[in-house]
Amino acid sequence: MDPPTEDDAKAKEATEKKTDPLDSDTVPDMPDSAPPPPPPPPTNVTEEETADVAKDDDKKDDDAVVEDSTTTEAEKDEAKEKKVDQPKESVAKSTDKVAATAEEEEDGPVSHDVRSKTFHELRSYEAKRRTIYTSKMKSTSIYWRSFRDLLSKSYQETDRAENLVRGTVVANKAYTEFLRASAEDRIDGNGMPVAEARGNRLKQERKKKYSSLGGGQMLMNLAMNNKIVEKVNGDSSIPDVQSSVSFENLPDDSLVSELVQCTADMADKFTENVNFIEDVALTKLCELKKELEAELSVMSVLGDATIYELEKAEEDVQKAWAAFYSLACLADSNALTQKANIKGIDPNAVTDVWLVEMHYRMAVAYLTTVWEKSSAELSTLFAGVKEMECNRRFRLRELMVLFMERGERLWESLPPLAKSVLEILTKAPTDTKKIEANITEIVREKARVLQRTDEANVTTDPLNGPGLAGVPEIRDDFELQSPLMSNLLIKTEVIWRKSDKIMSIWKPCLAATTSDGYLHLFELPSTSNIVTKTPAEVAFQALVPPVEVPTEDAIVEGGFVPMSMMGKSWFENLIPGVSFQLKNCNISLSQQKGNSTFEISEVLPPTGLSKLSKNVRRRKYSLRLSSSQEMVDWLLCIRSLGAE
């Protein structure tokens, strides 16, 4: 894959030295999606070979068109069928061409200079890759944290609006109850409203009290005024509950009568306001809050899971690099030949540089694919956040305007307070572009604060890794290719293998010999349908699981479970099932098992109690090729690497 250009890295480094981009006044526009992914995963077919194949296909297409003009209908159909098979044949030829070239160029262990050159090129590549990816990951993480803060503030604002409206409804209900109880004379001695039955008893008690004062004649016309006066203003919107307004024990010209009616009218107005706000504004606010909470839950989980997958993939690359660097350094100093004397290395451990190099290359390819897929999900997520926030602001504004308008109608005696709130609400922007610009500014400001906080608390160096300090500049034409194109790999092919155990059966596997004198047998998944003569690249791709990143549908349905949470690693199949150190192996032919089968036996180092006994630990496998000629090729290759 093509790494980021040298000019991009230098420009970024110069910008970081000059000024902090988030602290300056000219902050770059926030991306609508995650940072662009690195180049696509490596492939075995070079651009020149692809161009040759394309030219051959075009030429064959032109020939087919000419033949079609002079042939019958049956011949045309036959030509079309041949034309469909041409791309497959071209790809197969290109694959064979690459494999043949690899076999011609690498027919034995590579020299120390070639290994050292590859090693230092990979150091340079990892240094540059880590610098750029660290910056991308930091930018993506900061913007996602800013978006999360925006989501939190949105929910907080909606929740606060609901509480304000609910509190107003509860307060107006209580005030309505007090006003109505006052109009119906159902207030006790403590000023609290009581039920209707209790109110009737209070009225009788008060009547007795009033009658006892002045010999029953202090108040004029008491018996004449024991009646219920109904409202006569003709307003049909006022409920019939007004019929319970009590003018009992009041004289006809009492100054309090108008106050009683006014109190009853106020209670009606408050009842009308409470019913409308509770049935319309408060109900819709509750619905908006529930919808927002559900969407925020999904978006938060989706964003966090995506960032986690990106960080985990980067961590896997760094771990793979650390393993490769430590082993490659020993190989570069020829220390692996005496690994039994090296402290911290198990003498039985597989110390094949190609194996750890292959893990590193595939970790980079896996990270590339994760970035590519996660970028699309993050882009959709960020756009969804903006759309949701715009919709929420539109709806919240409408509900708050409606709420305040009803309040203005209720509190006509307090127009300045309602007017000031309405002016603020009515001046709020309703244009989507303006709202998105406001959202962007909010996220930028939060990103500045987060960046200053992070830089004050933690100082990270992107080159803080083994072997990354003081690396030379990488070539512009350097490309991180497939592990099968590594100069440490000598021969690879799909073969059949069987152990010497009684219940063992023949199984297909991917065999690979390396310059460090190892023969690796990779177990192929049972669902891969790989057989003998399957191209090695196809078999190798079957060892890599499909890349899955969290999506919104998976989060909602609960079907996404990260592989790391299941106790599995994505490169689990890239660990060989069996690895032979060929210098400790013997090869023998087995005529009983066929003329294309041979046996390989390895003497294993003593471990544990076996060190105290004289028994020699061995393991034996039978390997079957598709033909006797291929078997001879493999025998010569294995013998050249130290097997007897």
XYZ file of C-alpha atoms in Angstrom:
644
model
C 0.000 0.000 0.000
C 1.209 3.588 -0.632
C 2.047 5.377 2.616
C 1.145 9.045 3.052
C 3.470 11.320 1.099
C 6.534 12.895 2.628
C 5.267 16.401 1.857
C 2.104 15.798 3.870
C 4.068 14.679 6.921
C 6.505 17.627 6.711
C 3.692 20.138 6.252
C 1.835 18.715 9.251
C 4.986 18.769 11.402
C 5.723 22.390 10.443
C 2.142 23.407 11.259
C 2.291 21.771 14.693
C 5.560 23.550 15.503
C 4.235 26.970 14.514
C 0.914 27.072 16.347
C -1.791 24.975 17.862
C -4.561 24.657 15.218
C -7.342 24.539 17.768
C -6.016 27.567 19.695
C -5.659 29.780 16.631
C -8.376 31.942 15.179
C -8.258 30.120 11.854
C -9.355 26.691 12.956
C -9.729 24.235 10.063
C -13.234 23.137 9.258
C -14.433 20.162 11.211
C -14.719 17.105 8.961
C -18.160 15.794 8.240
C -16.837 12.297 8.784
C -13.900 10.454 10.270
C -10.401 11.108 8.836
C -9.831 9.457 5.462
C -8.635 5.871 5.717
C -5.090 4.870 4.789
C -4.407 3.223 1.422
C -6.210 -0.051 0.664
C -4.808 -3.453 1.732
C -1.862 -4.844 -0.229
C -2.249 -7.103 -3.197
C 0.044 -9.573 -4.918
C -0.575 -8.318 -8.485
C 1.445 -5.257 -9.450
C 0.046 -2.346 -11.458
C 2.127 -3.256 -14.543
C 0.755 -6.826 -14.524
C -2.778 -5.533 -14.059
C -2.324 -3.207 -17.023
C -1.024 -6.111 -19.139
C -4.014 -8.208 -18.191
C -6.367 -5.337 -19.015
C -4.739 -4.859 -22.433
C -5.024 -8.594 -23.189
C -8.692 -8.512 -22.167
C -9.388 -5.477 -24.383
C -7.664 -7.123 -27.321
C -9.647 -10.327 -26.836
C -12.850 -8.287 -26.611
C -12.090 -6.585 -29.944
C -11.360 -9.931 -31.605
C -14.613 -11.339 -30.266
C -16.557 -8.385 -31.687
C -15.029 -8.901 -35.155
C -15.819 -12.625 -35.084
C -19.393 -11.943 -33.997
C -20.061 -9.905 -37.141
C -19.361 -12.887 -39.418
C -20.649 -15.844 -37.432
C -24.034 -17.421 -36.954
C -26.181 -17.005 -33.849
C -24.880 -20.265 -32.325
C -21.282 -19.177 -32.884
C -22.062 -15.812 -31.273
C -23.343 -17.543 -28.155
C -20.220 -19.692 -28.011
C -18.022 -16.588 -28.388
C -19.887 -14.872 -25.518
C -19.271 -17.850 -23.229
C -15.560 -17.757 -24.041
C -15.514 -14.025 -23.432
C -17.012 -14.452 -19.941
C -14.253 -16.904 -19.026
C -11.472 -14.577 -20.214
C -11.221 -12.407 -17.022
C -10.914 -15.522 -14.866
C -8.173 -16.918 -17.118
C -6.363 -13.583 -17.132
C -6.420 -13.332 -13.335
C -5.199 -16.931 -13.031
C -2.370 -16.211 -15.495
C -1.351 -13.093 -13.587
C -1.376 -15.026 -10.302
C 0.760 -17.795 -11.826
C 3.078 -15.144 -13.226
C 3.586 -13.559 -9.799
C 4.121 -16.954 -8.188
C 6.608 -17.969 -10.905
C 8.493 -14.694 -10.508
C 8.651 -15.194 -6.736
C 9.999 -18.723 -7.184
C 12.624 -17.558 -9.715
C 13.806 -14.734 -7.503
C 13.719 -16.576 -4.180
C 14.994 -20.139 -4.456
C 16.923 -20.120 -1.172
C 17.613 -18.128 1.990
C 18.151 -14.432 1.357
C 21.387 -12.701 2.175
C 22.002 -10.738 5.330
C 22.135 -7.467 3.344
C 18.717 -8.053 1.797
C 17.193 -8.898 5.191
C 18.775 -5.833 6.750
C 17.527 -3.587 3.948
C 13.963 -4.872 4.304
C 14.184 -4.509 8.076
C 15.235 -0.857 7.926
C 12.636 -0.071 5.263
C 9.928 -1.436 7.534
C 11.288 0.676 10.405
C 10.971 3.784 8.289
C 7.503 2.799 7.132
C 6.257 2.158 10.676
C 7.697 5.453 11.927
C 5.901 7.428 9.246
C 2.705 5.381 9.531
C 2.551 5.792 13.289
C 3.111 9.547 13.073
C 0.222 10.033 10.636
C -2.163 7.526 12.189
C -1.607 8.933 15.686
C -2.612 12.371 14.428
C -5.682 10.966 12.639
C -6.750 8.933 15.645
C -6.317 11.908 17.963
C -8.347 14.189 15.687
C -11.137 11.631 15.270
C -11.264 10.914 19.006
C -11.384 14.605 19.945
C -14.188 15.366 17.489
C -16.187 12.363 18.650
C -15.782 13.475 22.272
C -16.948 16.924 21.218
C -19.972 15.413 19.485
C -20.719 13.376 22.602
C -20.605 16.537 24.668
C -23.026 18.120 22.187
C -25.348 15.113 22.533
C -25.189 15.380 26.315
C -25.935 19.098 26.228
C -28.864 18.480 23.825
C -30.404 15.923 26.155
C -29.760 18.177 29.151
C -31.484 21.100 27.448
C -34.502 18.992 26.469
C -34.756 17.510 29.964
C -34.516 20.964 31.524
C -37.252 22.271 29.206
C -39.514 19.361 30.186
C -38.910 20.029 33.890
C -39.717 23.723 33.424
C -42.984 22.962 31.670
C -43.895 20.175 34.106
C -43.130 22.407 37.088
C -45.293 25.150 35.621
C -48.143 22.698 35.046
C -47.921 21.374 38.600
C -47.749 24.906 40.020
C -50.719 26.055 37.913
C -52.687 22.991 38.970
C -52.040 23.800 42.606
C -52.890 27.457 42.080
C -56.073 26.452 40.242
C -57.079 24.225 43.119
C -56.536 27.007 45.647
C -58.424 29.541 43.508
C -61.367 27.203 42.961
C -61.464 26.218 46.617
C -61.490 29.895 47.523
C -64.355 30.608 45.112
C -66.302 27.612 46.474
C -65.491 28.513 50.112
C -63.584 25.260 50.746
C -60.585 26.759 52.530
C -59.937 25.641 56.110
C -58.533 27.725 58.911
C -54.950 27.033 57.780
C -55.652 28.321 54.257
C -55.613 24.838 52.720
C -58.278 23.586 50.273
C -60.429 20.671 51.421
C -62.721 18.187 49.694
C -66.334 19.008 48.865
C -67.800 17.009 51.770
C -65.431 18.623 54.222
C -66.202 22.032 52.673
C -69.938 21.588 53.234
C -69.345 20.878 56.911
C -67.159 23.979 57.130
C -69.955 26.066 55.589
C -72.453 24.836 58.187
C -70.041 25.572 60.997
C -69.422 29.051 59.679
C -73.166 29.659 59.245
C -73.737 28.821 62.885
C -70.902 31.115 63.850
C -72.305 33.932 61.716
C -75.826 33.423 63.198
C -74.551 33.582 66.748
C -72.983 36.972 66.193
C -75.317 39.920 66.992
C -78.266 37.692 67.903
C -78.532 36.525 64.313
C -79.212 40.037 63.008
C -75.671 41.402 62.538
C -75.628 40.522 58.900
C -78.524 41.681 56.760
C -80.703 39.429 54.620
C -78.729 36.234 55.480
C -81.633 33.898 54.689
C -82.267 35.540 51.350
C -78.723 35.078 50.136
C -78.429 31.303 50.759
C -78.324 30.449 47.076
C -76.024 29.385 44.278
C -75.405 31.973 41.598
C -74.526 30.677 38.184
C -72.215 32.461 35.773
C -74.140 34.582 33.257
C -71.392 35.866 30.966
C -72.295 33.310 28.259
C -68.743 32.053 27.737
C -69.225 28.466 26.574
C -65.513 27.663 26.985
C -65.777 27.824 30.762
C -66.711 24.430 32.248
C -69.914 23.843 34.216
C -67.895 23.596 37.409
C -68.628 27.309 37.890
C -72.076 26.365 39.198
C -70.453 25.440 42.513
C -69.226 28.991 43.161
C -70.599 29.961 46.554
C -72.059 33.361 47.447
C -73.603 31.944 50.608
C -73.960 34.272 53.604
C -72.963 37.302 51.490
C -75.213 40.354 51.058
C -76.380 41.298 47.591
C -74.192 44.377 47.423
C -71.156 42.762 48.993
C -67.808 44.043 47.771
C -66.473 40.487 48.010
C -68.918 39.062 45.453
C -67.012 40.449 42.495
C -63.769 39.122 43.958
C -65.344 35.671 44.296
C -66.439 35.720 40.662
C -63.031 37.012 39.581
C -61.371 34.225 41.524
C -63.629 31.666 39.817
C -62.851 33.149 36.400
C -59.111 33.010 37.150
C -59.482 29.380 38.134
C -61.192 28.691 34.795
C -58.415 30.391 32.869
C -55.753 28.454 34.729
C -57.652 25.215 34.145
C -57.799 25.931 30.438
C -54.074 26.685 30.362
C -53.135 23.588 32.378
C -55.235 21.279 30.194
C -53.754 22.648 26.982
C -50.111 22.612 28.169
C -50.437 19.160 29.695
C -52.190 17.618 26.686
C -50.112 19.280 23.964
C -46.796 20.871 24.987
C -45.837 18.582 27.868
C -46.894 15.416 26.039
C -44.859 16.311 22.953
C -41.887 17.320 25.090
C -41.960 13.917 26.783
C -42.103 12.216 23.389
C -39.201 14.333 22.140
C -37.150 13.470 25.215
C -37.823 9.729 24.846
C -36.939 9.783 21.139
C -33.800 11.779 21.881
C -32.760 9.405 24.652
C -33.215 6.376 22.397
C -31.239 7.963 19.540
C -28.484 9.188 21.856
C -28.089 5.726 23.366
C -27.592 4.149 19.942
C -25.310 6.922 18.677
C -23.158 6.902 21.810
C -22.705 3.133 21.734
C -22.037 3.197 17.979
C -19.475 5.990 18.211
C -17.713 4.527 21.246
C -17.600 1.075 19.662
C -16.182 2.497 16.414
C -13.475 4.485 18.229
C -12.684 1.391 20.309
C -12.272 -0.744 17.191
C -9.934 1.847 15.645
C -7.853 2.075 18.819
C -7.761 -1.732 19.187
C -6.641 -2.163 15.563
C -3.875 0.423 16.084
C -2.844 -1.346 19.295
C -2.624 -4.642 17.401
C -0.352 -3.012 14.798
C 1.944 -1.636 17.506
C 2.077 -4.997 19.302
C 2.827 -6.767 16.014
C 5.567 -4.234 15.292
C 7.131 -4.672 18.744
C 7.209 -8.452 18.268
C 8.686 -8.123 14.784
C 11.286 -5.567 15.826
C 12.580 -7.546 18.812
C 12.921 -10.741 16.768
C 14.291 -8.993 13.684
C 17.000 -7.308 15.785
C 18.133 -10.705 17.047
C 18.054 -12.092 13.515
C 20.008 -9.088 12.237
C 22.739 -9.792 14.800
C 22.697 -13.564 14.080
C 21.700 -14.172 17.697
C 18.771 -16.422 16.803
C 21.152 -19.264 16.007
C 21.905 -19.443 19.738
C 18.408 -18.750 21.045
C 18.826 -21.381 23.781
C 21.359 -19.043 25.434
C 19.204 -15.909 25.123
C 17.483 -14.916 28.315
C 13.699 -14.676 28.089
C 13.292 -16.825 24.933
C 11.767 -20.282 25.157
C 14.033 -22.732 23.301
C 10.881 -24.339 21.845
C 9.476 -21.022 20.623
C 9.093 -20.373 16.903
C 11.620 -17.654 16.068
C 10.734 -17.124 12.444
C 11.156 -13.481 11.396
C 8.836 -13.913 8.424
C 6.045 -15.077 10.711
C 6.122 -11.959 12.899
C 6.712 -9.805 9.800
C 3.639 -11.370 8.231
C 1.627 -10.601 11.383
C 2.756 -6.972 11.233
C 1.924 -6.553 7.546
C -1.510 -8.111 8.001
C -2.148 -5.991 11.106
C -1.500 -2.878 8.988
C -3.809 -4.210 6.265
C -6.473 -4.979 8.867
C -6.146 -1.453 10.317
C -6.533 -0.031 6.811
C -9.778 -1.927 6.252
C -11.111 -0.961 9.683
C -10.397 2.714 8.931
C -12.094 2.430 5.537
C -15.284 0.878 6.908
C -15.343 2.913 10.121
C -14.933 6.125 8.136
C -18.233 5.481 6.366
C -19.982 4.682 9.650
C -18.560 7.772 11.371
C -19.545 9.942 8.412
C -23.107 8.670 8.638
C -23.050 9.057 12.407
C -21.821 12.675 12.330
C -24.394 13.587 9.679
C -27.075 11.864 11.751
C -26.072 13.835 14.852
C -26.390 17.118 12.963
C -29.743 16.136 11.460
C -31.044 14.993 14.845
C -29.858 18.192 16.544
C -31.469 20.377 13.874
C -34.744 18.486 14.199
C -34.587 18.653 17.992
C -34.021 22.402 17.962
C -36.880 22.939 15.511
C -39.310 20.928 17.625
C -38.107 22.330 20.941
C -38.391 25.861 19.628
C -41.957 25.281 18.428
C -43.003 23.755 21.760
C -41.379 26.482 23.825
C -42.937 29.199 21.675
C -46.311 27.500 22.069
C -45.775 27.202 25.821
C -44.818 30.849 26.210
C -47.665 32.066 24.002
C -50.158 30.257 26.217
C -48.419 31.719 29.225
C -48.663 35.176 27.729
C -52.381 34.712 27.267
C -52.652 33.607 30.888
C -50.418 36.262 32.354
C -51.564 39.336 30.479
C -50.744 41.366 33.539
C -47.088 40.400 33.184
C -46.366 41.065 29.468
C -42.764 42.283 29.863
C -41.585 38.970 31.296
C -43.337 36.910 28.646
C -42.311 39.343 25.900
C -38.633 39.142 26.779
C -38.715 35.339 26.599
C -40.681 35.391 23.359
C -38.232 37.792 21.758
C -35.391 35.392 22.486
C -37.320 32.389 21.183
C -38.629 34.108 18.052
C -35.174 35.406 17.169
C -33.702 31.901 17.282
C -32.432 30.850 13.833
C -34.621 28.558 11.776
C -32.253 28.062 8.838
C -30.520 24.660 8.741
C -27.189 26.088 7.575
C -27.121 28.580 10.422
C -27.922 25.873 12.952
C -25.224 23.584 11.541
C -22.739 26.470 11.663
C -23.677 27.025 15.276
C -23.262 23.314 16.018
C -19.857 23.346 14.338
C -18.715 26.291 16.433
C -19.901 24.579 19.615
C -17.980 21.413 18.729
C -14.871 23.424 17.837
C -14.914 25.274 21.109
C -15.313 22.041 23.038
C -12.493 20.483 21.001
C -10.209 23.386 21.962
C -10.949 22.849 25.628
C -10.422 19.081 25.357
C -7.151 19.527 23.487
C -5.771 21.943 26.052
C -6.813 19.577 28.831
C -5.267 16.538 27.146
C -2.020 18.318 26.390
C -1.778 19.560 29.962
C -2.358 16.114 31.450
C -0.677 13.718 29.008
C 2.196 14.240 26.614
C 2.417 11.452 24.037
C 5.077 10.919 21.430
C 3.889 9.149 18.245
C 7.411 7.725 17.807
C 7.453 6.213 21.285
C 7.931 2.678 20.036
C 10.779 0.189 19.615
C 13.098 1.001 16.736
C 11.281 4.122 15.586
C 13.729 6.772 16.784
C 16.261 8.073 14.289
C 14.937 6.115 11.327
C 15.916 7.144 7.797
C 13.428 8.599 5.366
C 11.417 5.990 3.478
C 11.551 5.730 -0.284
C 8.719 7.336 -2.189
C 8.104 4.136 -4.141
C 8.104 1.837 -1.108
C 4.950 -0.266 -0.853
C 3.934 -2.549 1.989
C 3.088 -5.707 0.077
C 1.376 -8.952 1.000
C 3.283 -11.305 3.342
C 3.391 -13.803 0.476
C 5.607 -11.349 -1.434
C 8.135 -11.106 1.414
C 11.718 -12.012 0.557
C 11.802 -14.098 3.754
C 9.271 -16.527 2.285
C 10.740 -19.251 0.061
C 7.884 -21.546 -0.931
C 4.170 -21.784 -0.156
C 1.459 -24.133 -1.406
C -1.762 -25.882 -0.370
C -0.974 -29.508 0.562
C -2.501 -32.335 2.600
C -1.147 -33.258 6.020
C -1.776 -36.021 8.547
C -0.217 -36.702 11.945
C 0.921 -40.115 13.162
C -1.926 -40.371 15.663
C -4.407 -43.216 15.252
C -7.543 -41.125 14.710
C -5.823 -38.558 12.515
C -7.216 -37.890 9.030
C -5.936 -36.064 5.969
C -6.625 -32.358 6.058
C -5.725 -29.545 3.661
C -3.330 -26.930 4.974
C -1.249 -24.033 3.724
C 2.452 -24.955 3.880
C 5.147 -22.263 3.904
C 8.937 -22.477 4.155
C 10.971 -19.472 5.260
C 14.565 -18.275 5.162
C 14.966 -18.992 8.871
C 14.643 -22.717 8.196
C 11.060 -23.282 9.250
C 8.180 -25.192 7.703
C 4.809 -23.807 8.839
C 1.501 -25.638 8.383
C -1.489 -23.274 8.665
C -4.812 -24.947 9.401
C -7.495 -23.839 6.943
C -11.042 -23.151 8.211
C -13.477 -25.961 7.473
C -15.789 -23.503 5.699
C -13.125 -22.230 3.297
C -13.496 -25.059 0.706
C -9.763 -24.887 -0.046
C -8.277 -27.909 -1.855
C -5.007 -28.855 -3.521
C -3.871 -26.581 -6.381
C -5.827 -23.679 -4.934
C -3.623 -20.559 -5.344
C -1.666 -19.775 -2.199
C -2.987 -16.197 -2.138
C -6.586 -17.461 -2.107
C -5.812 -19.919 0.679
C -3.990 -17.229 2.655
C -6.966 -14.856 2.382
C -9.153 -17.634 3.841
C -7.074 -17.375 7.036
C -8.130 -13.753 7.505
C -11.651 -13.327 8.940
C -14.043 -10.777 7.431
C -13.655 -7.321 8.924
C -16.704 -6.294 10.941
C -17.160 -2.843 12.438
C -20.078 -1.652 14.532
C -23.081 -0.354 12.588
C -26.235 1.342 13.800
C -28.435 -1.607 12.835
C -26.180 -4.032 14.691
C -26.173 -1.848 17.806
C -29.976 -1.490 17.773
C -30.556 -5.201 17.192
C -27.891 -6.163 19.705
C -26.171 -8.403 17.170
C -22.710 -6.785 17.193
C -20.236 -8.448 19.528
C -16.582 -7.427 19.016
C -14.291 -10.377 18.377
C -12.062 -9.218 21.232
C -15.000 -9.557 23.660
C -15.496 -13.182 22.580
C -11.960 -14.056 23.659
C -10.757 -14.388 20.071
C -8.237 -12.522 17.997
C -8.810 -11.620 14.368
C -5.410 -13.155 13.428
C -6.077 -16.426 15.274
C -5.905 -18.439 12.027
C -2.614 -16.743 11.070
C -0.846 -18.678 13.844
C 0.518 -21.946 12.378
C -0.972 -25.153 13.660
C 2.437 -26.851 13.362
C 5.903 -25.346 12.855
C 8.913 -27.532 12.038
C 12.481 -26.329 12.611
C 13.969 -28.084 9.578
C 17.495 -28.435 10.959
C 16.025 -30.859 13.527
C 13.940 -32.778 10.980
C 14.392 -35.961 8.959
C 12.590 -36.699 5.688
C 11.602 -40.123 4.437
C 9.519 -41.416 1.541
C 6.486 -43.614 2.095
C 5.719 -45.843 -0.895
C 2.720 -47.346 0.902
C 1.004 -43.970 1.096
C 1.603 -43.035 -2.524
C 4.352 -41.752 -4.795
C 3.552 -38.105 -3.920
C 3.703 -38.506 -0.125
C 6.634 -38.122 2.243
C 7.054 -38.111 5.998
C 8.771 -35.484 8.100
C 9.936 -36.206 11.640
C 11.254 -33.606 14.080
C 13.299 -34.151 17.244
C 11.874 -31.890 19.926
C 14.014 -30.345 22.705
C 13.497 -31.921 26.144
C 11.202 -30.054 28.504
C 10.150 -30.647 32.109
C 10.545 -34.230 33.249
C 11.779 -35.321 29.839
C 15.122 -33.675 30.661
C 15.670 -36.323 33.347
C 14.871 -39.272 31.094
C 16.649 -40.651 28.065
C 13.523 -40.700 25.913
C 13.693 -38.521 22.839
C 10.593 -36.481 22.068
C 9.527 -36.637 18.417
C 6.624 -35.682 16.241
C 5.871 -37.045 12.807
C 3.598 -35.863 10.017
C 2.810 -37.214 6.560
C 2.615 -34.641 3.774
C 0.934 -35.300 0.422
C 1.391 -33.254 -2.745
C -0.741 -33.214 -5.865
C 1.982 -34.865 -7.965
C 5.363 -36.560 -7.643
C 7.060 -33.616 -9.384
C 5.742 -31.195 -6.781
C 6.887 -33.567 -4.055
C 10.413 -33.526 -5.497
C 10.377 -29.717 -5.571
C 9.344 -29.574 -1.935
C 11.929 -32.161 -0.881
C 14.701 -30.159 -2.553
C 13.471 -26.961 -0.904
C 13.252 -28.541 2.550
C 16.699 -30.163 2.243
C 18.233 -26.853 1.197
C 17.003 -25.403 4.488
C 18.730 -27.990 6.683
C 16.482 -31.051 6.789
C 18.149 -34.463 6.411
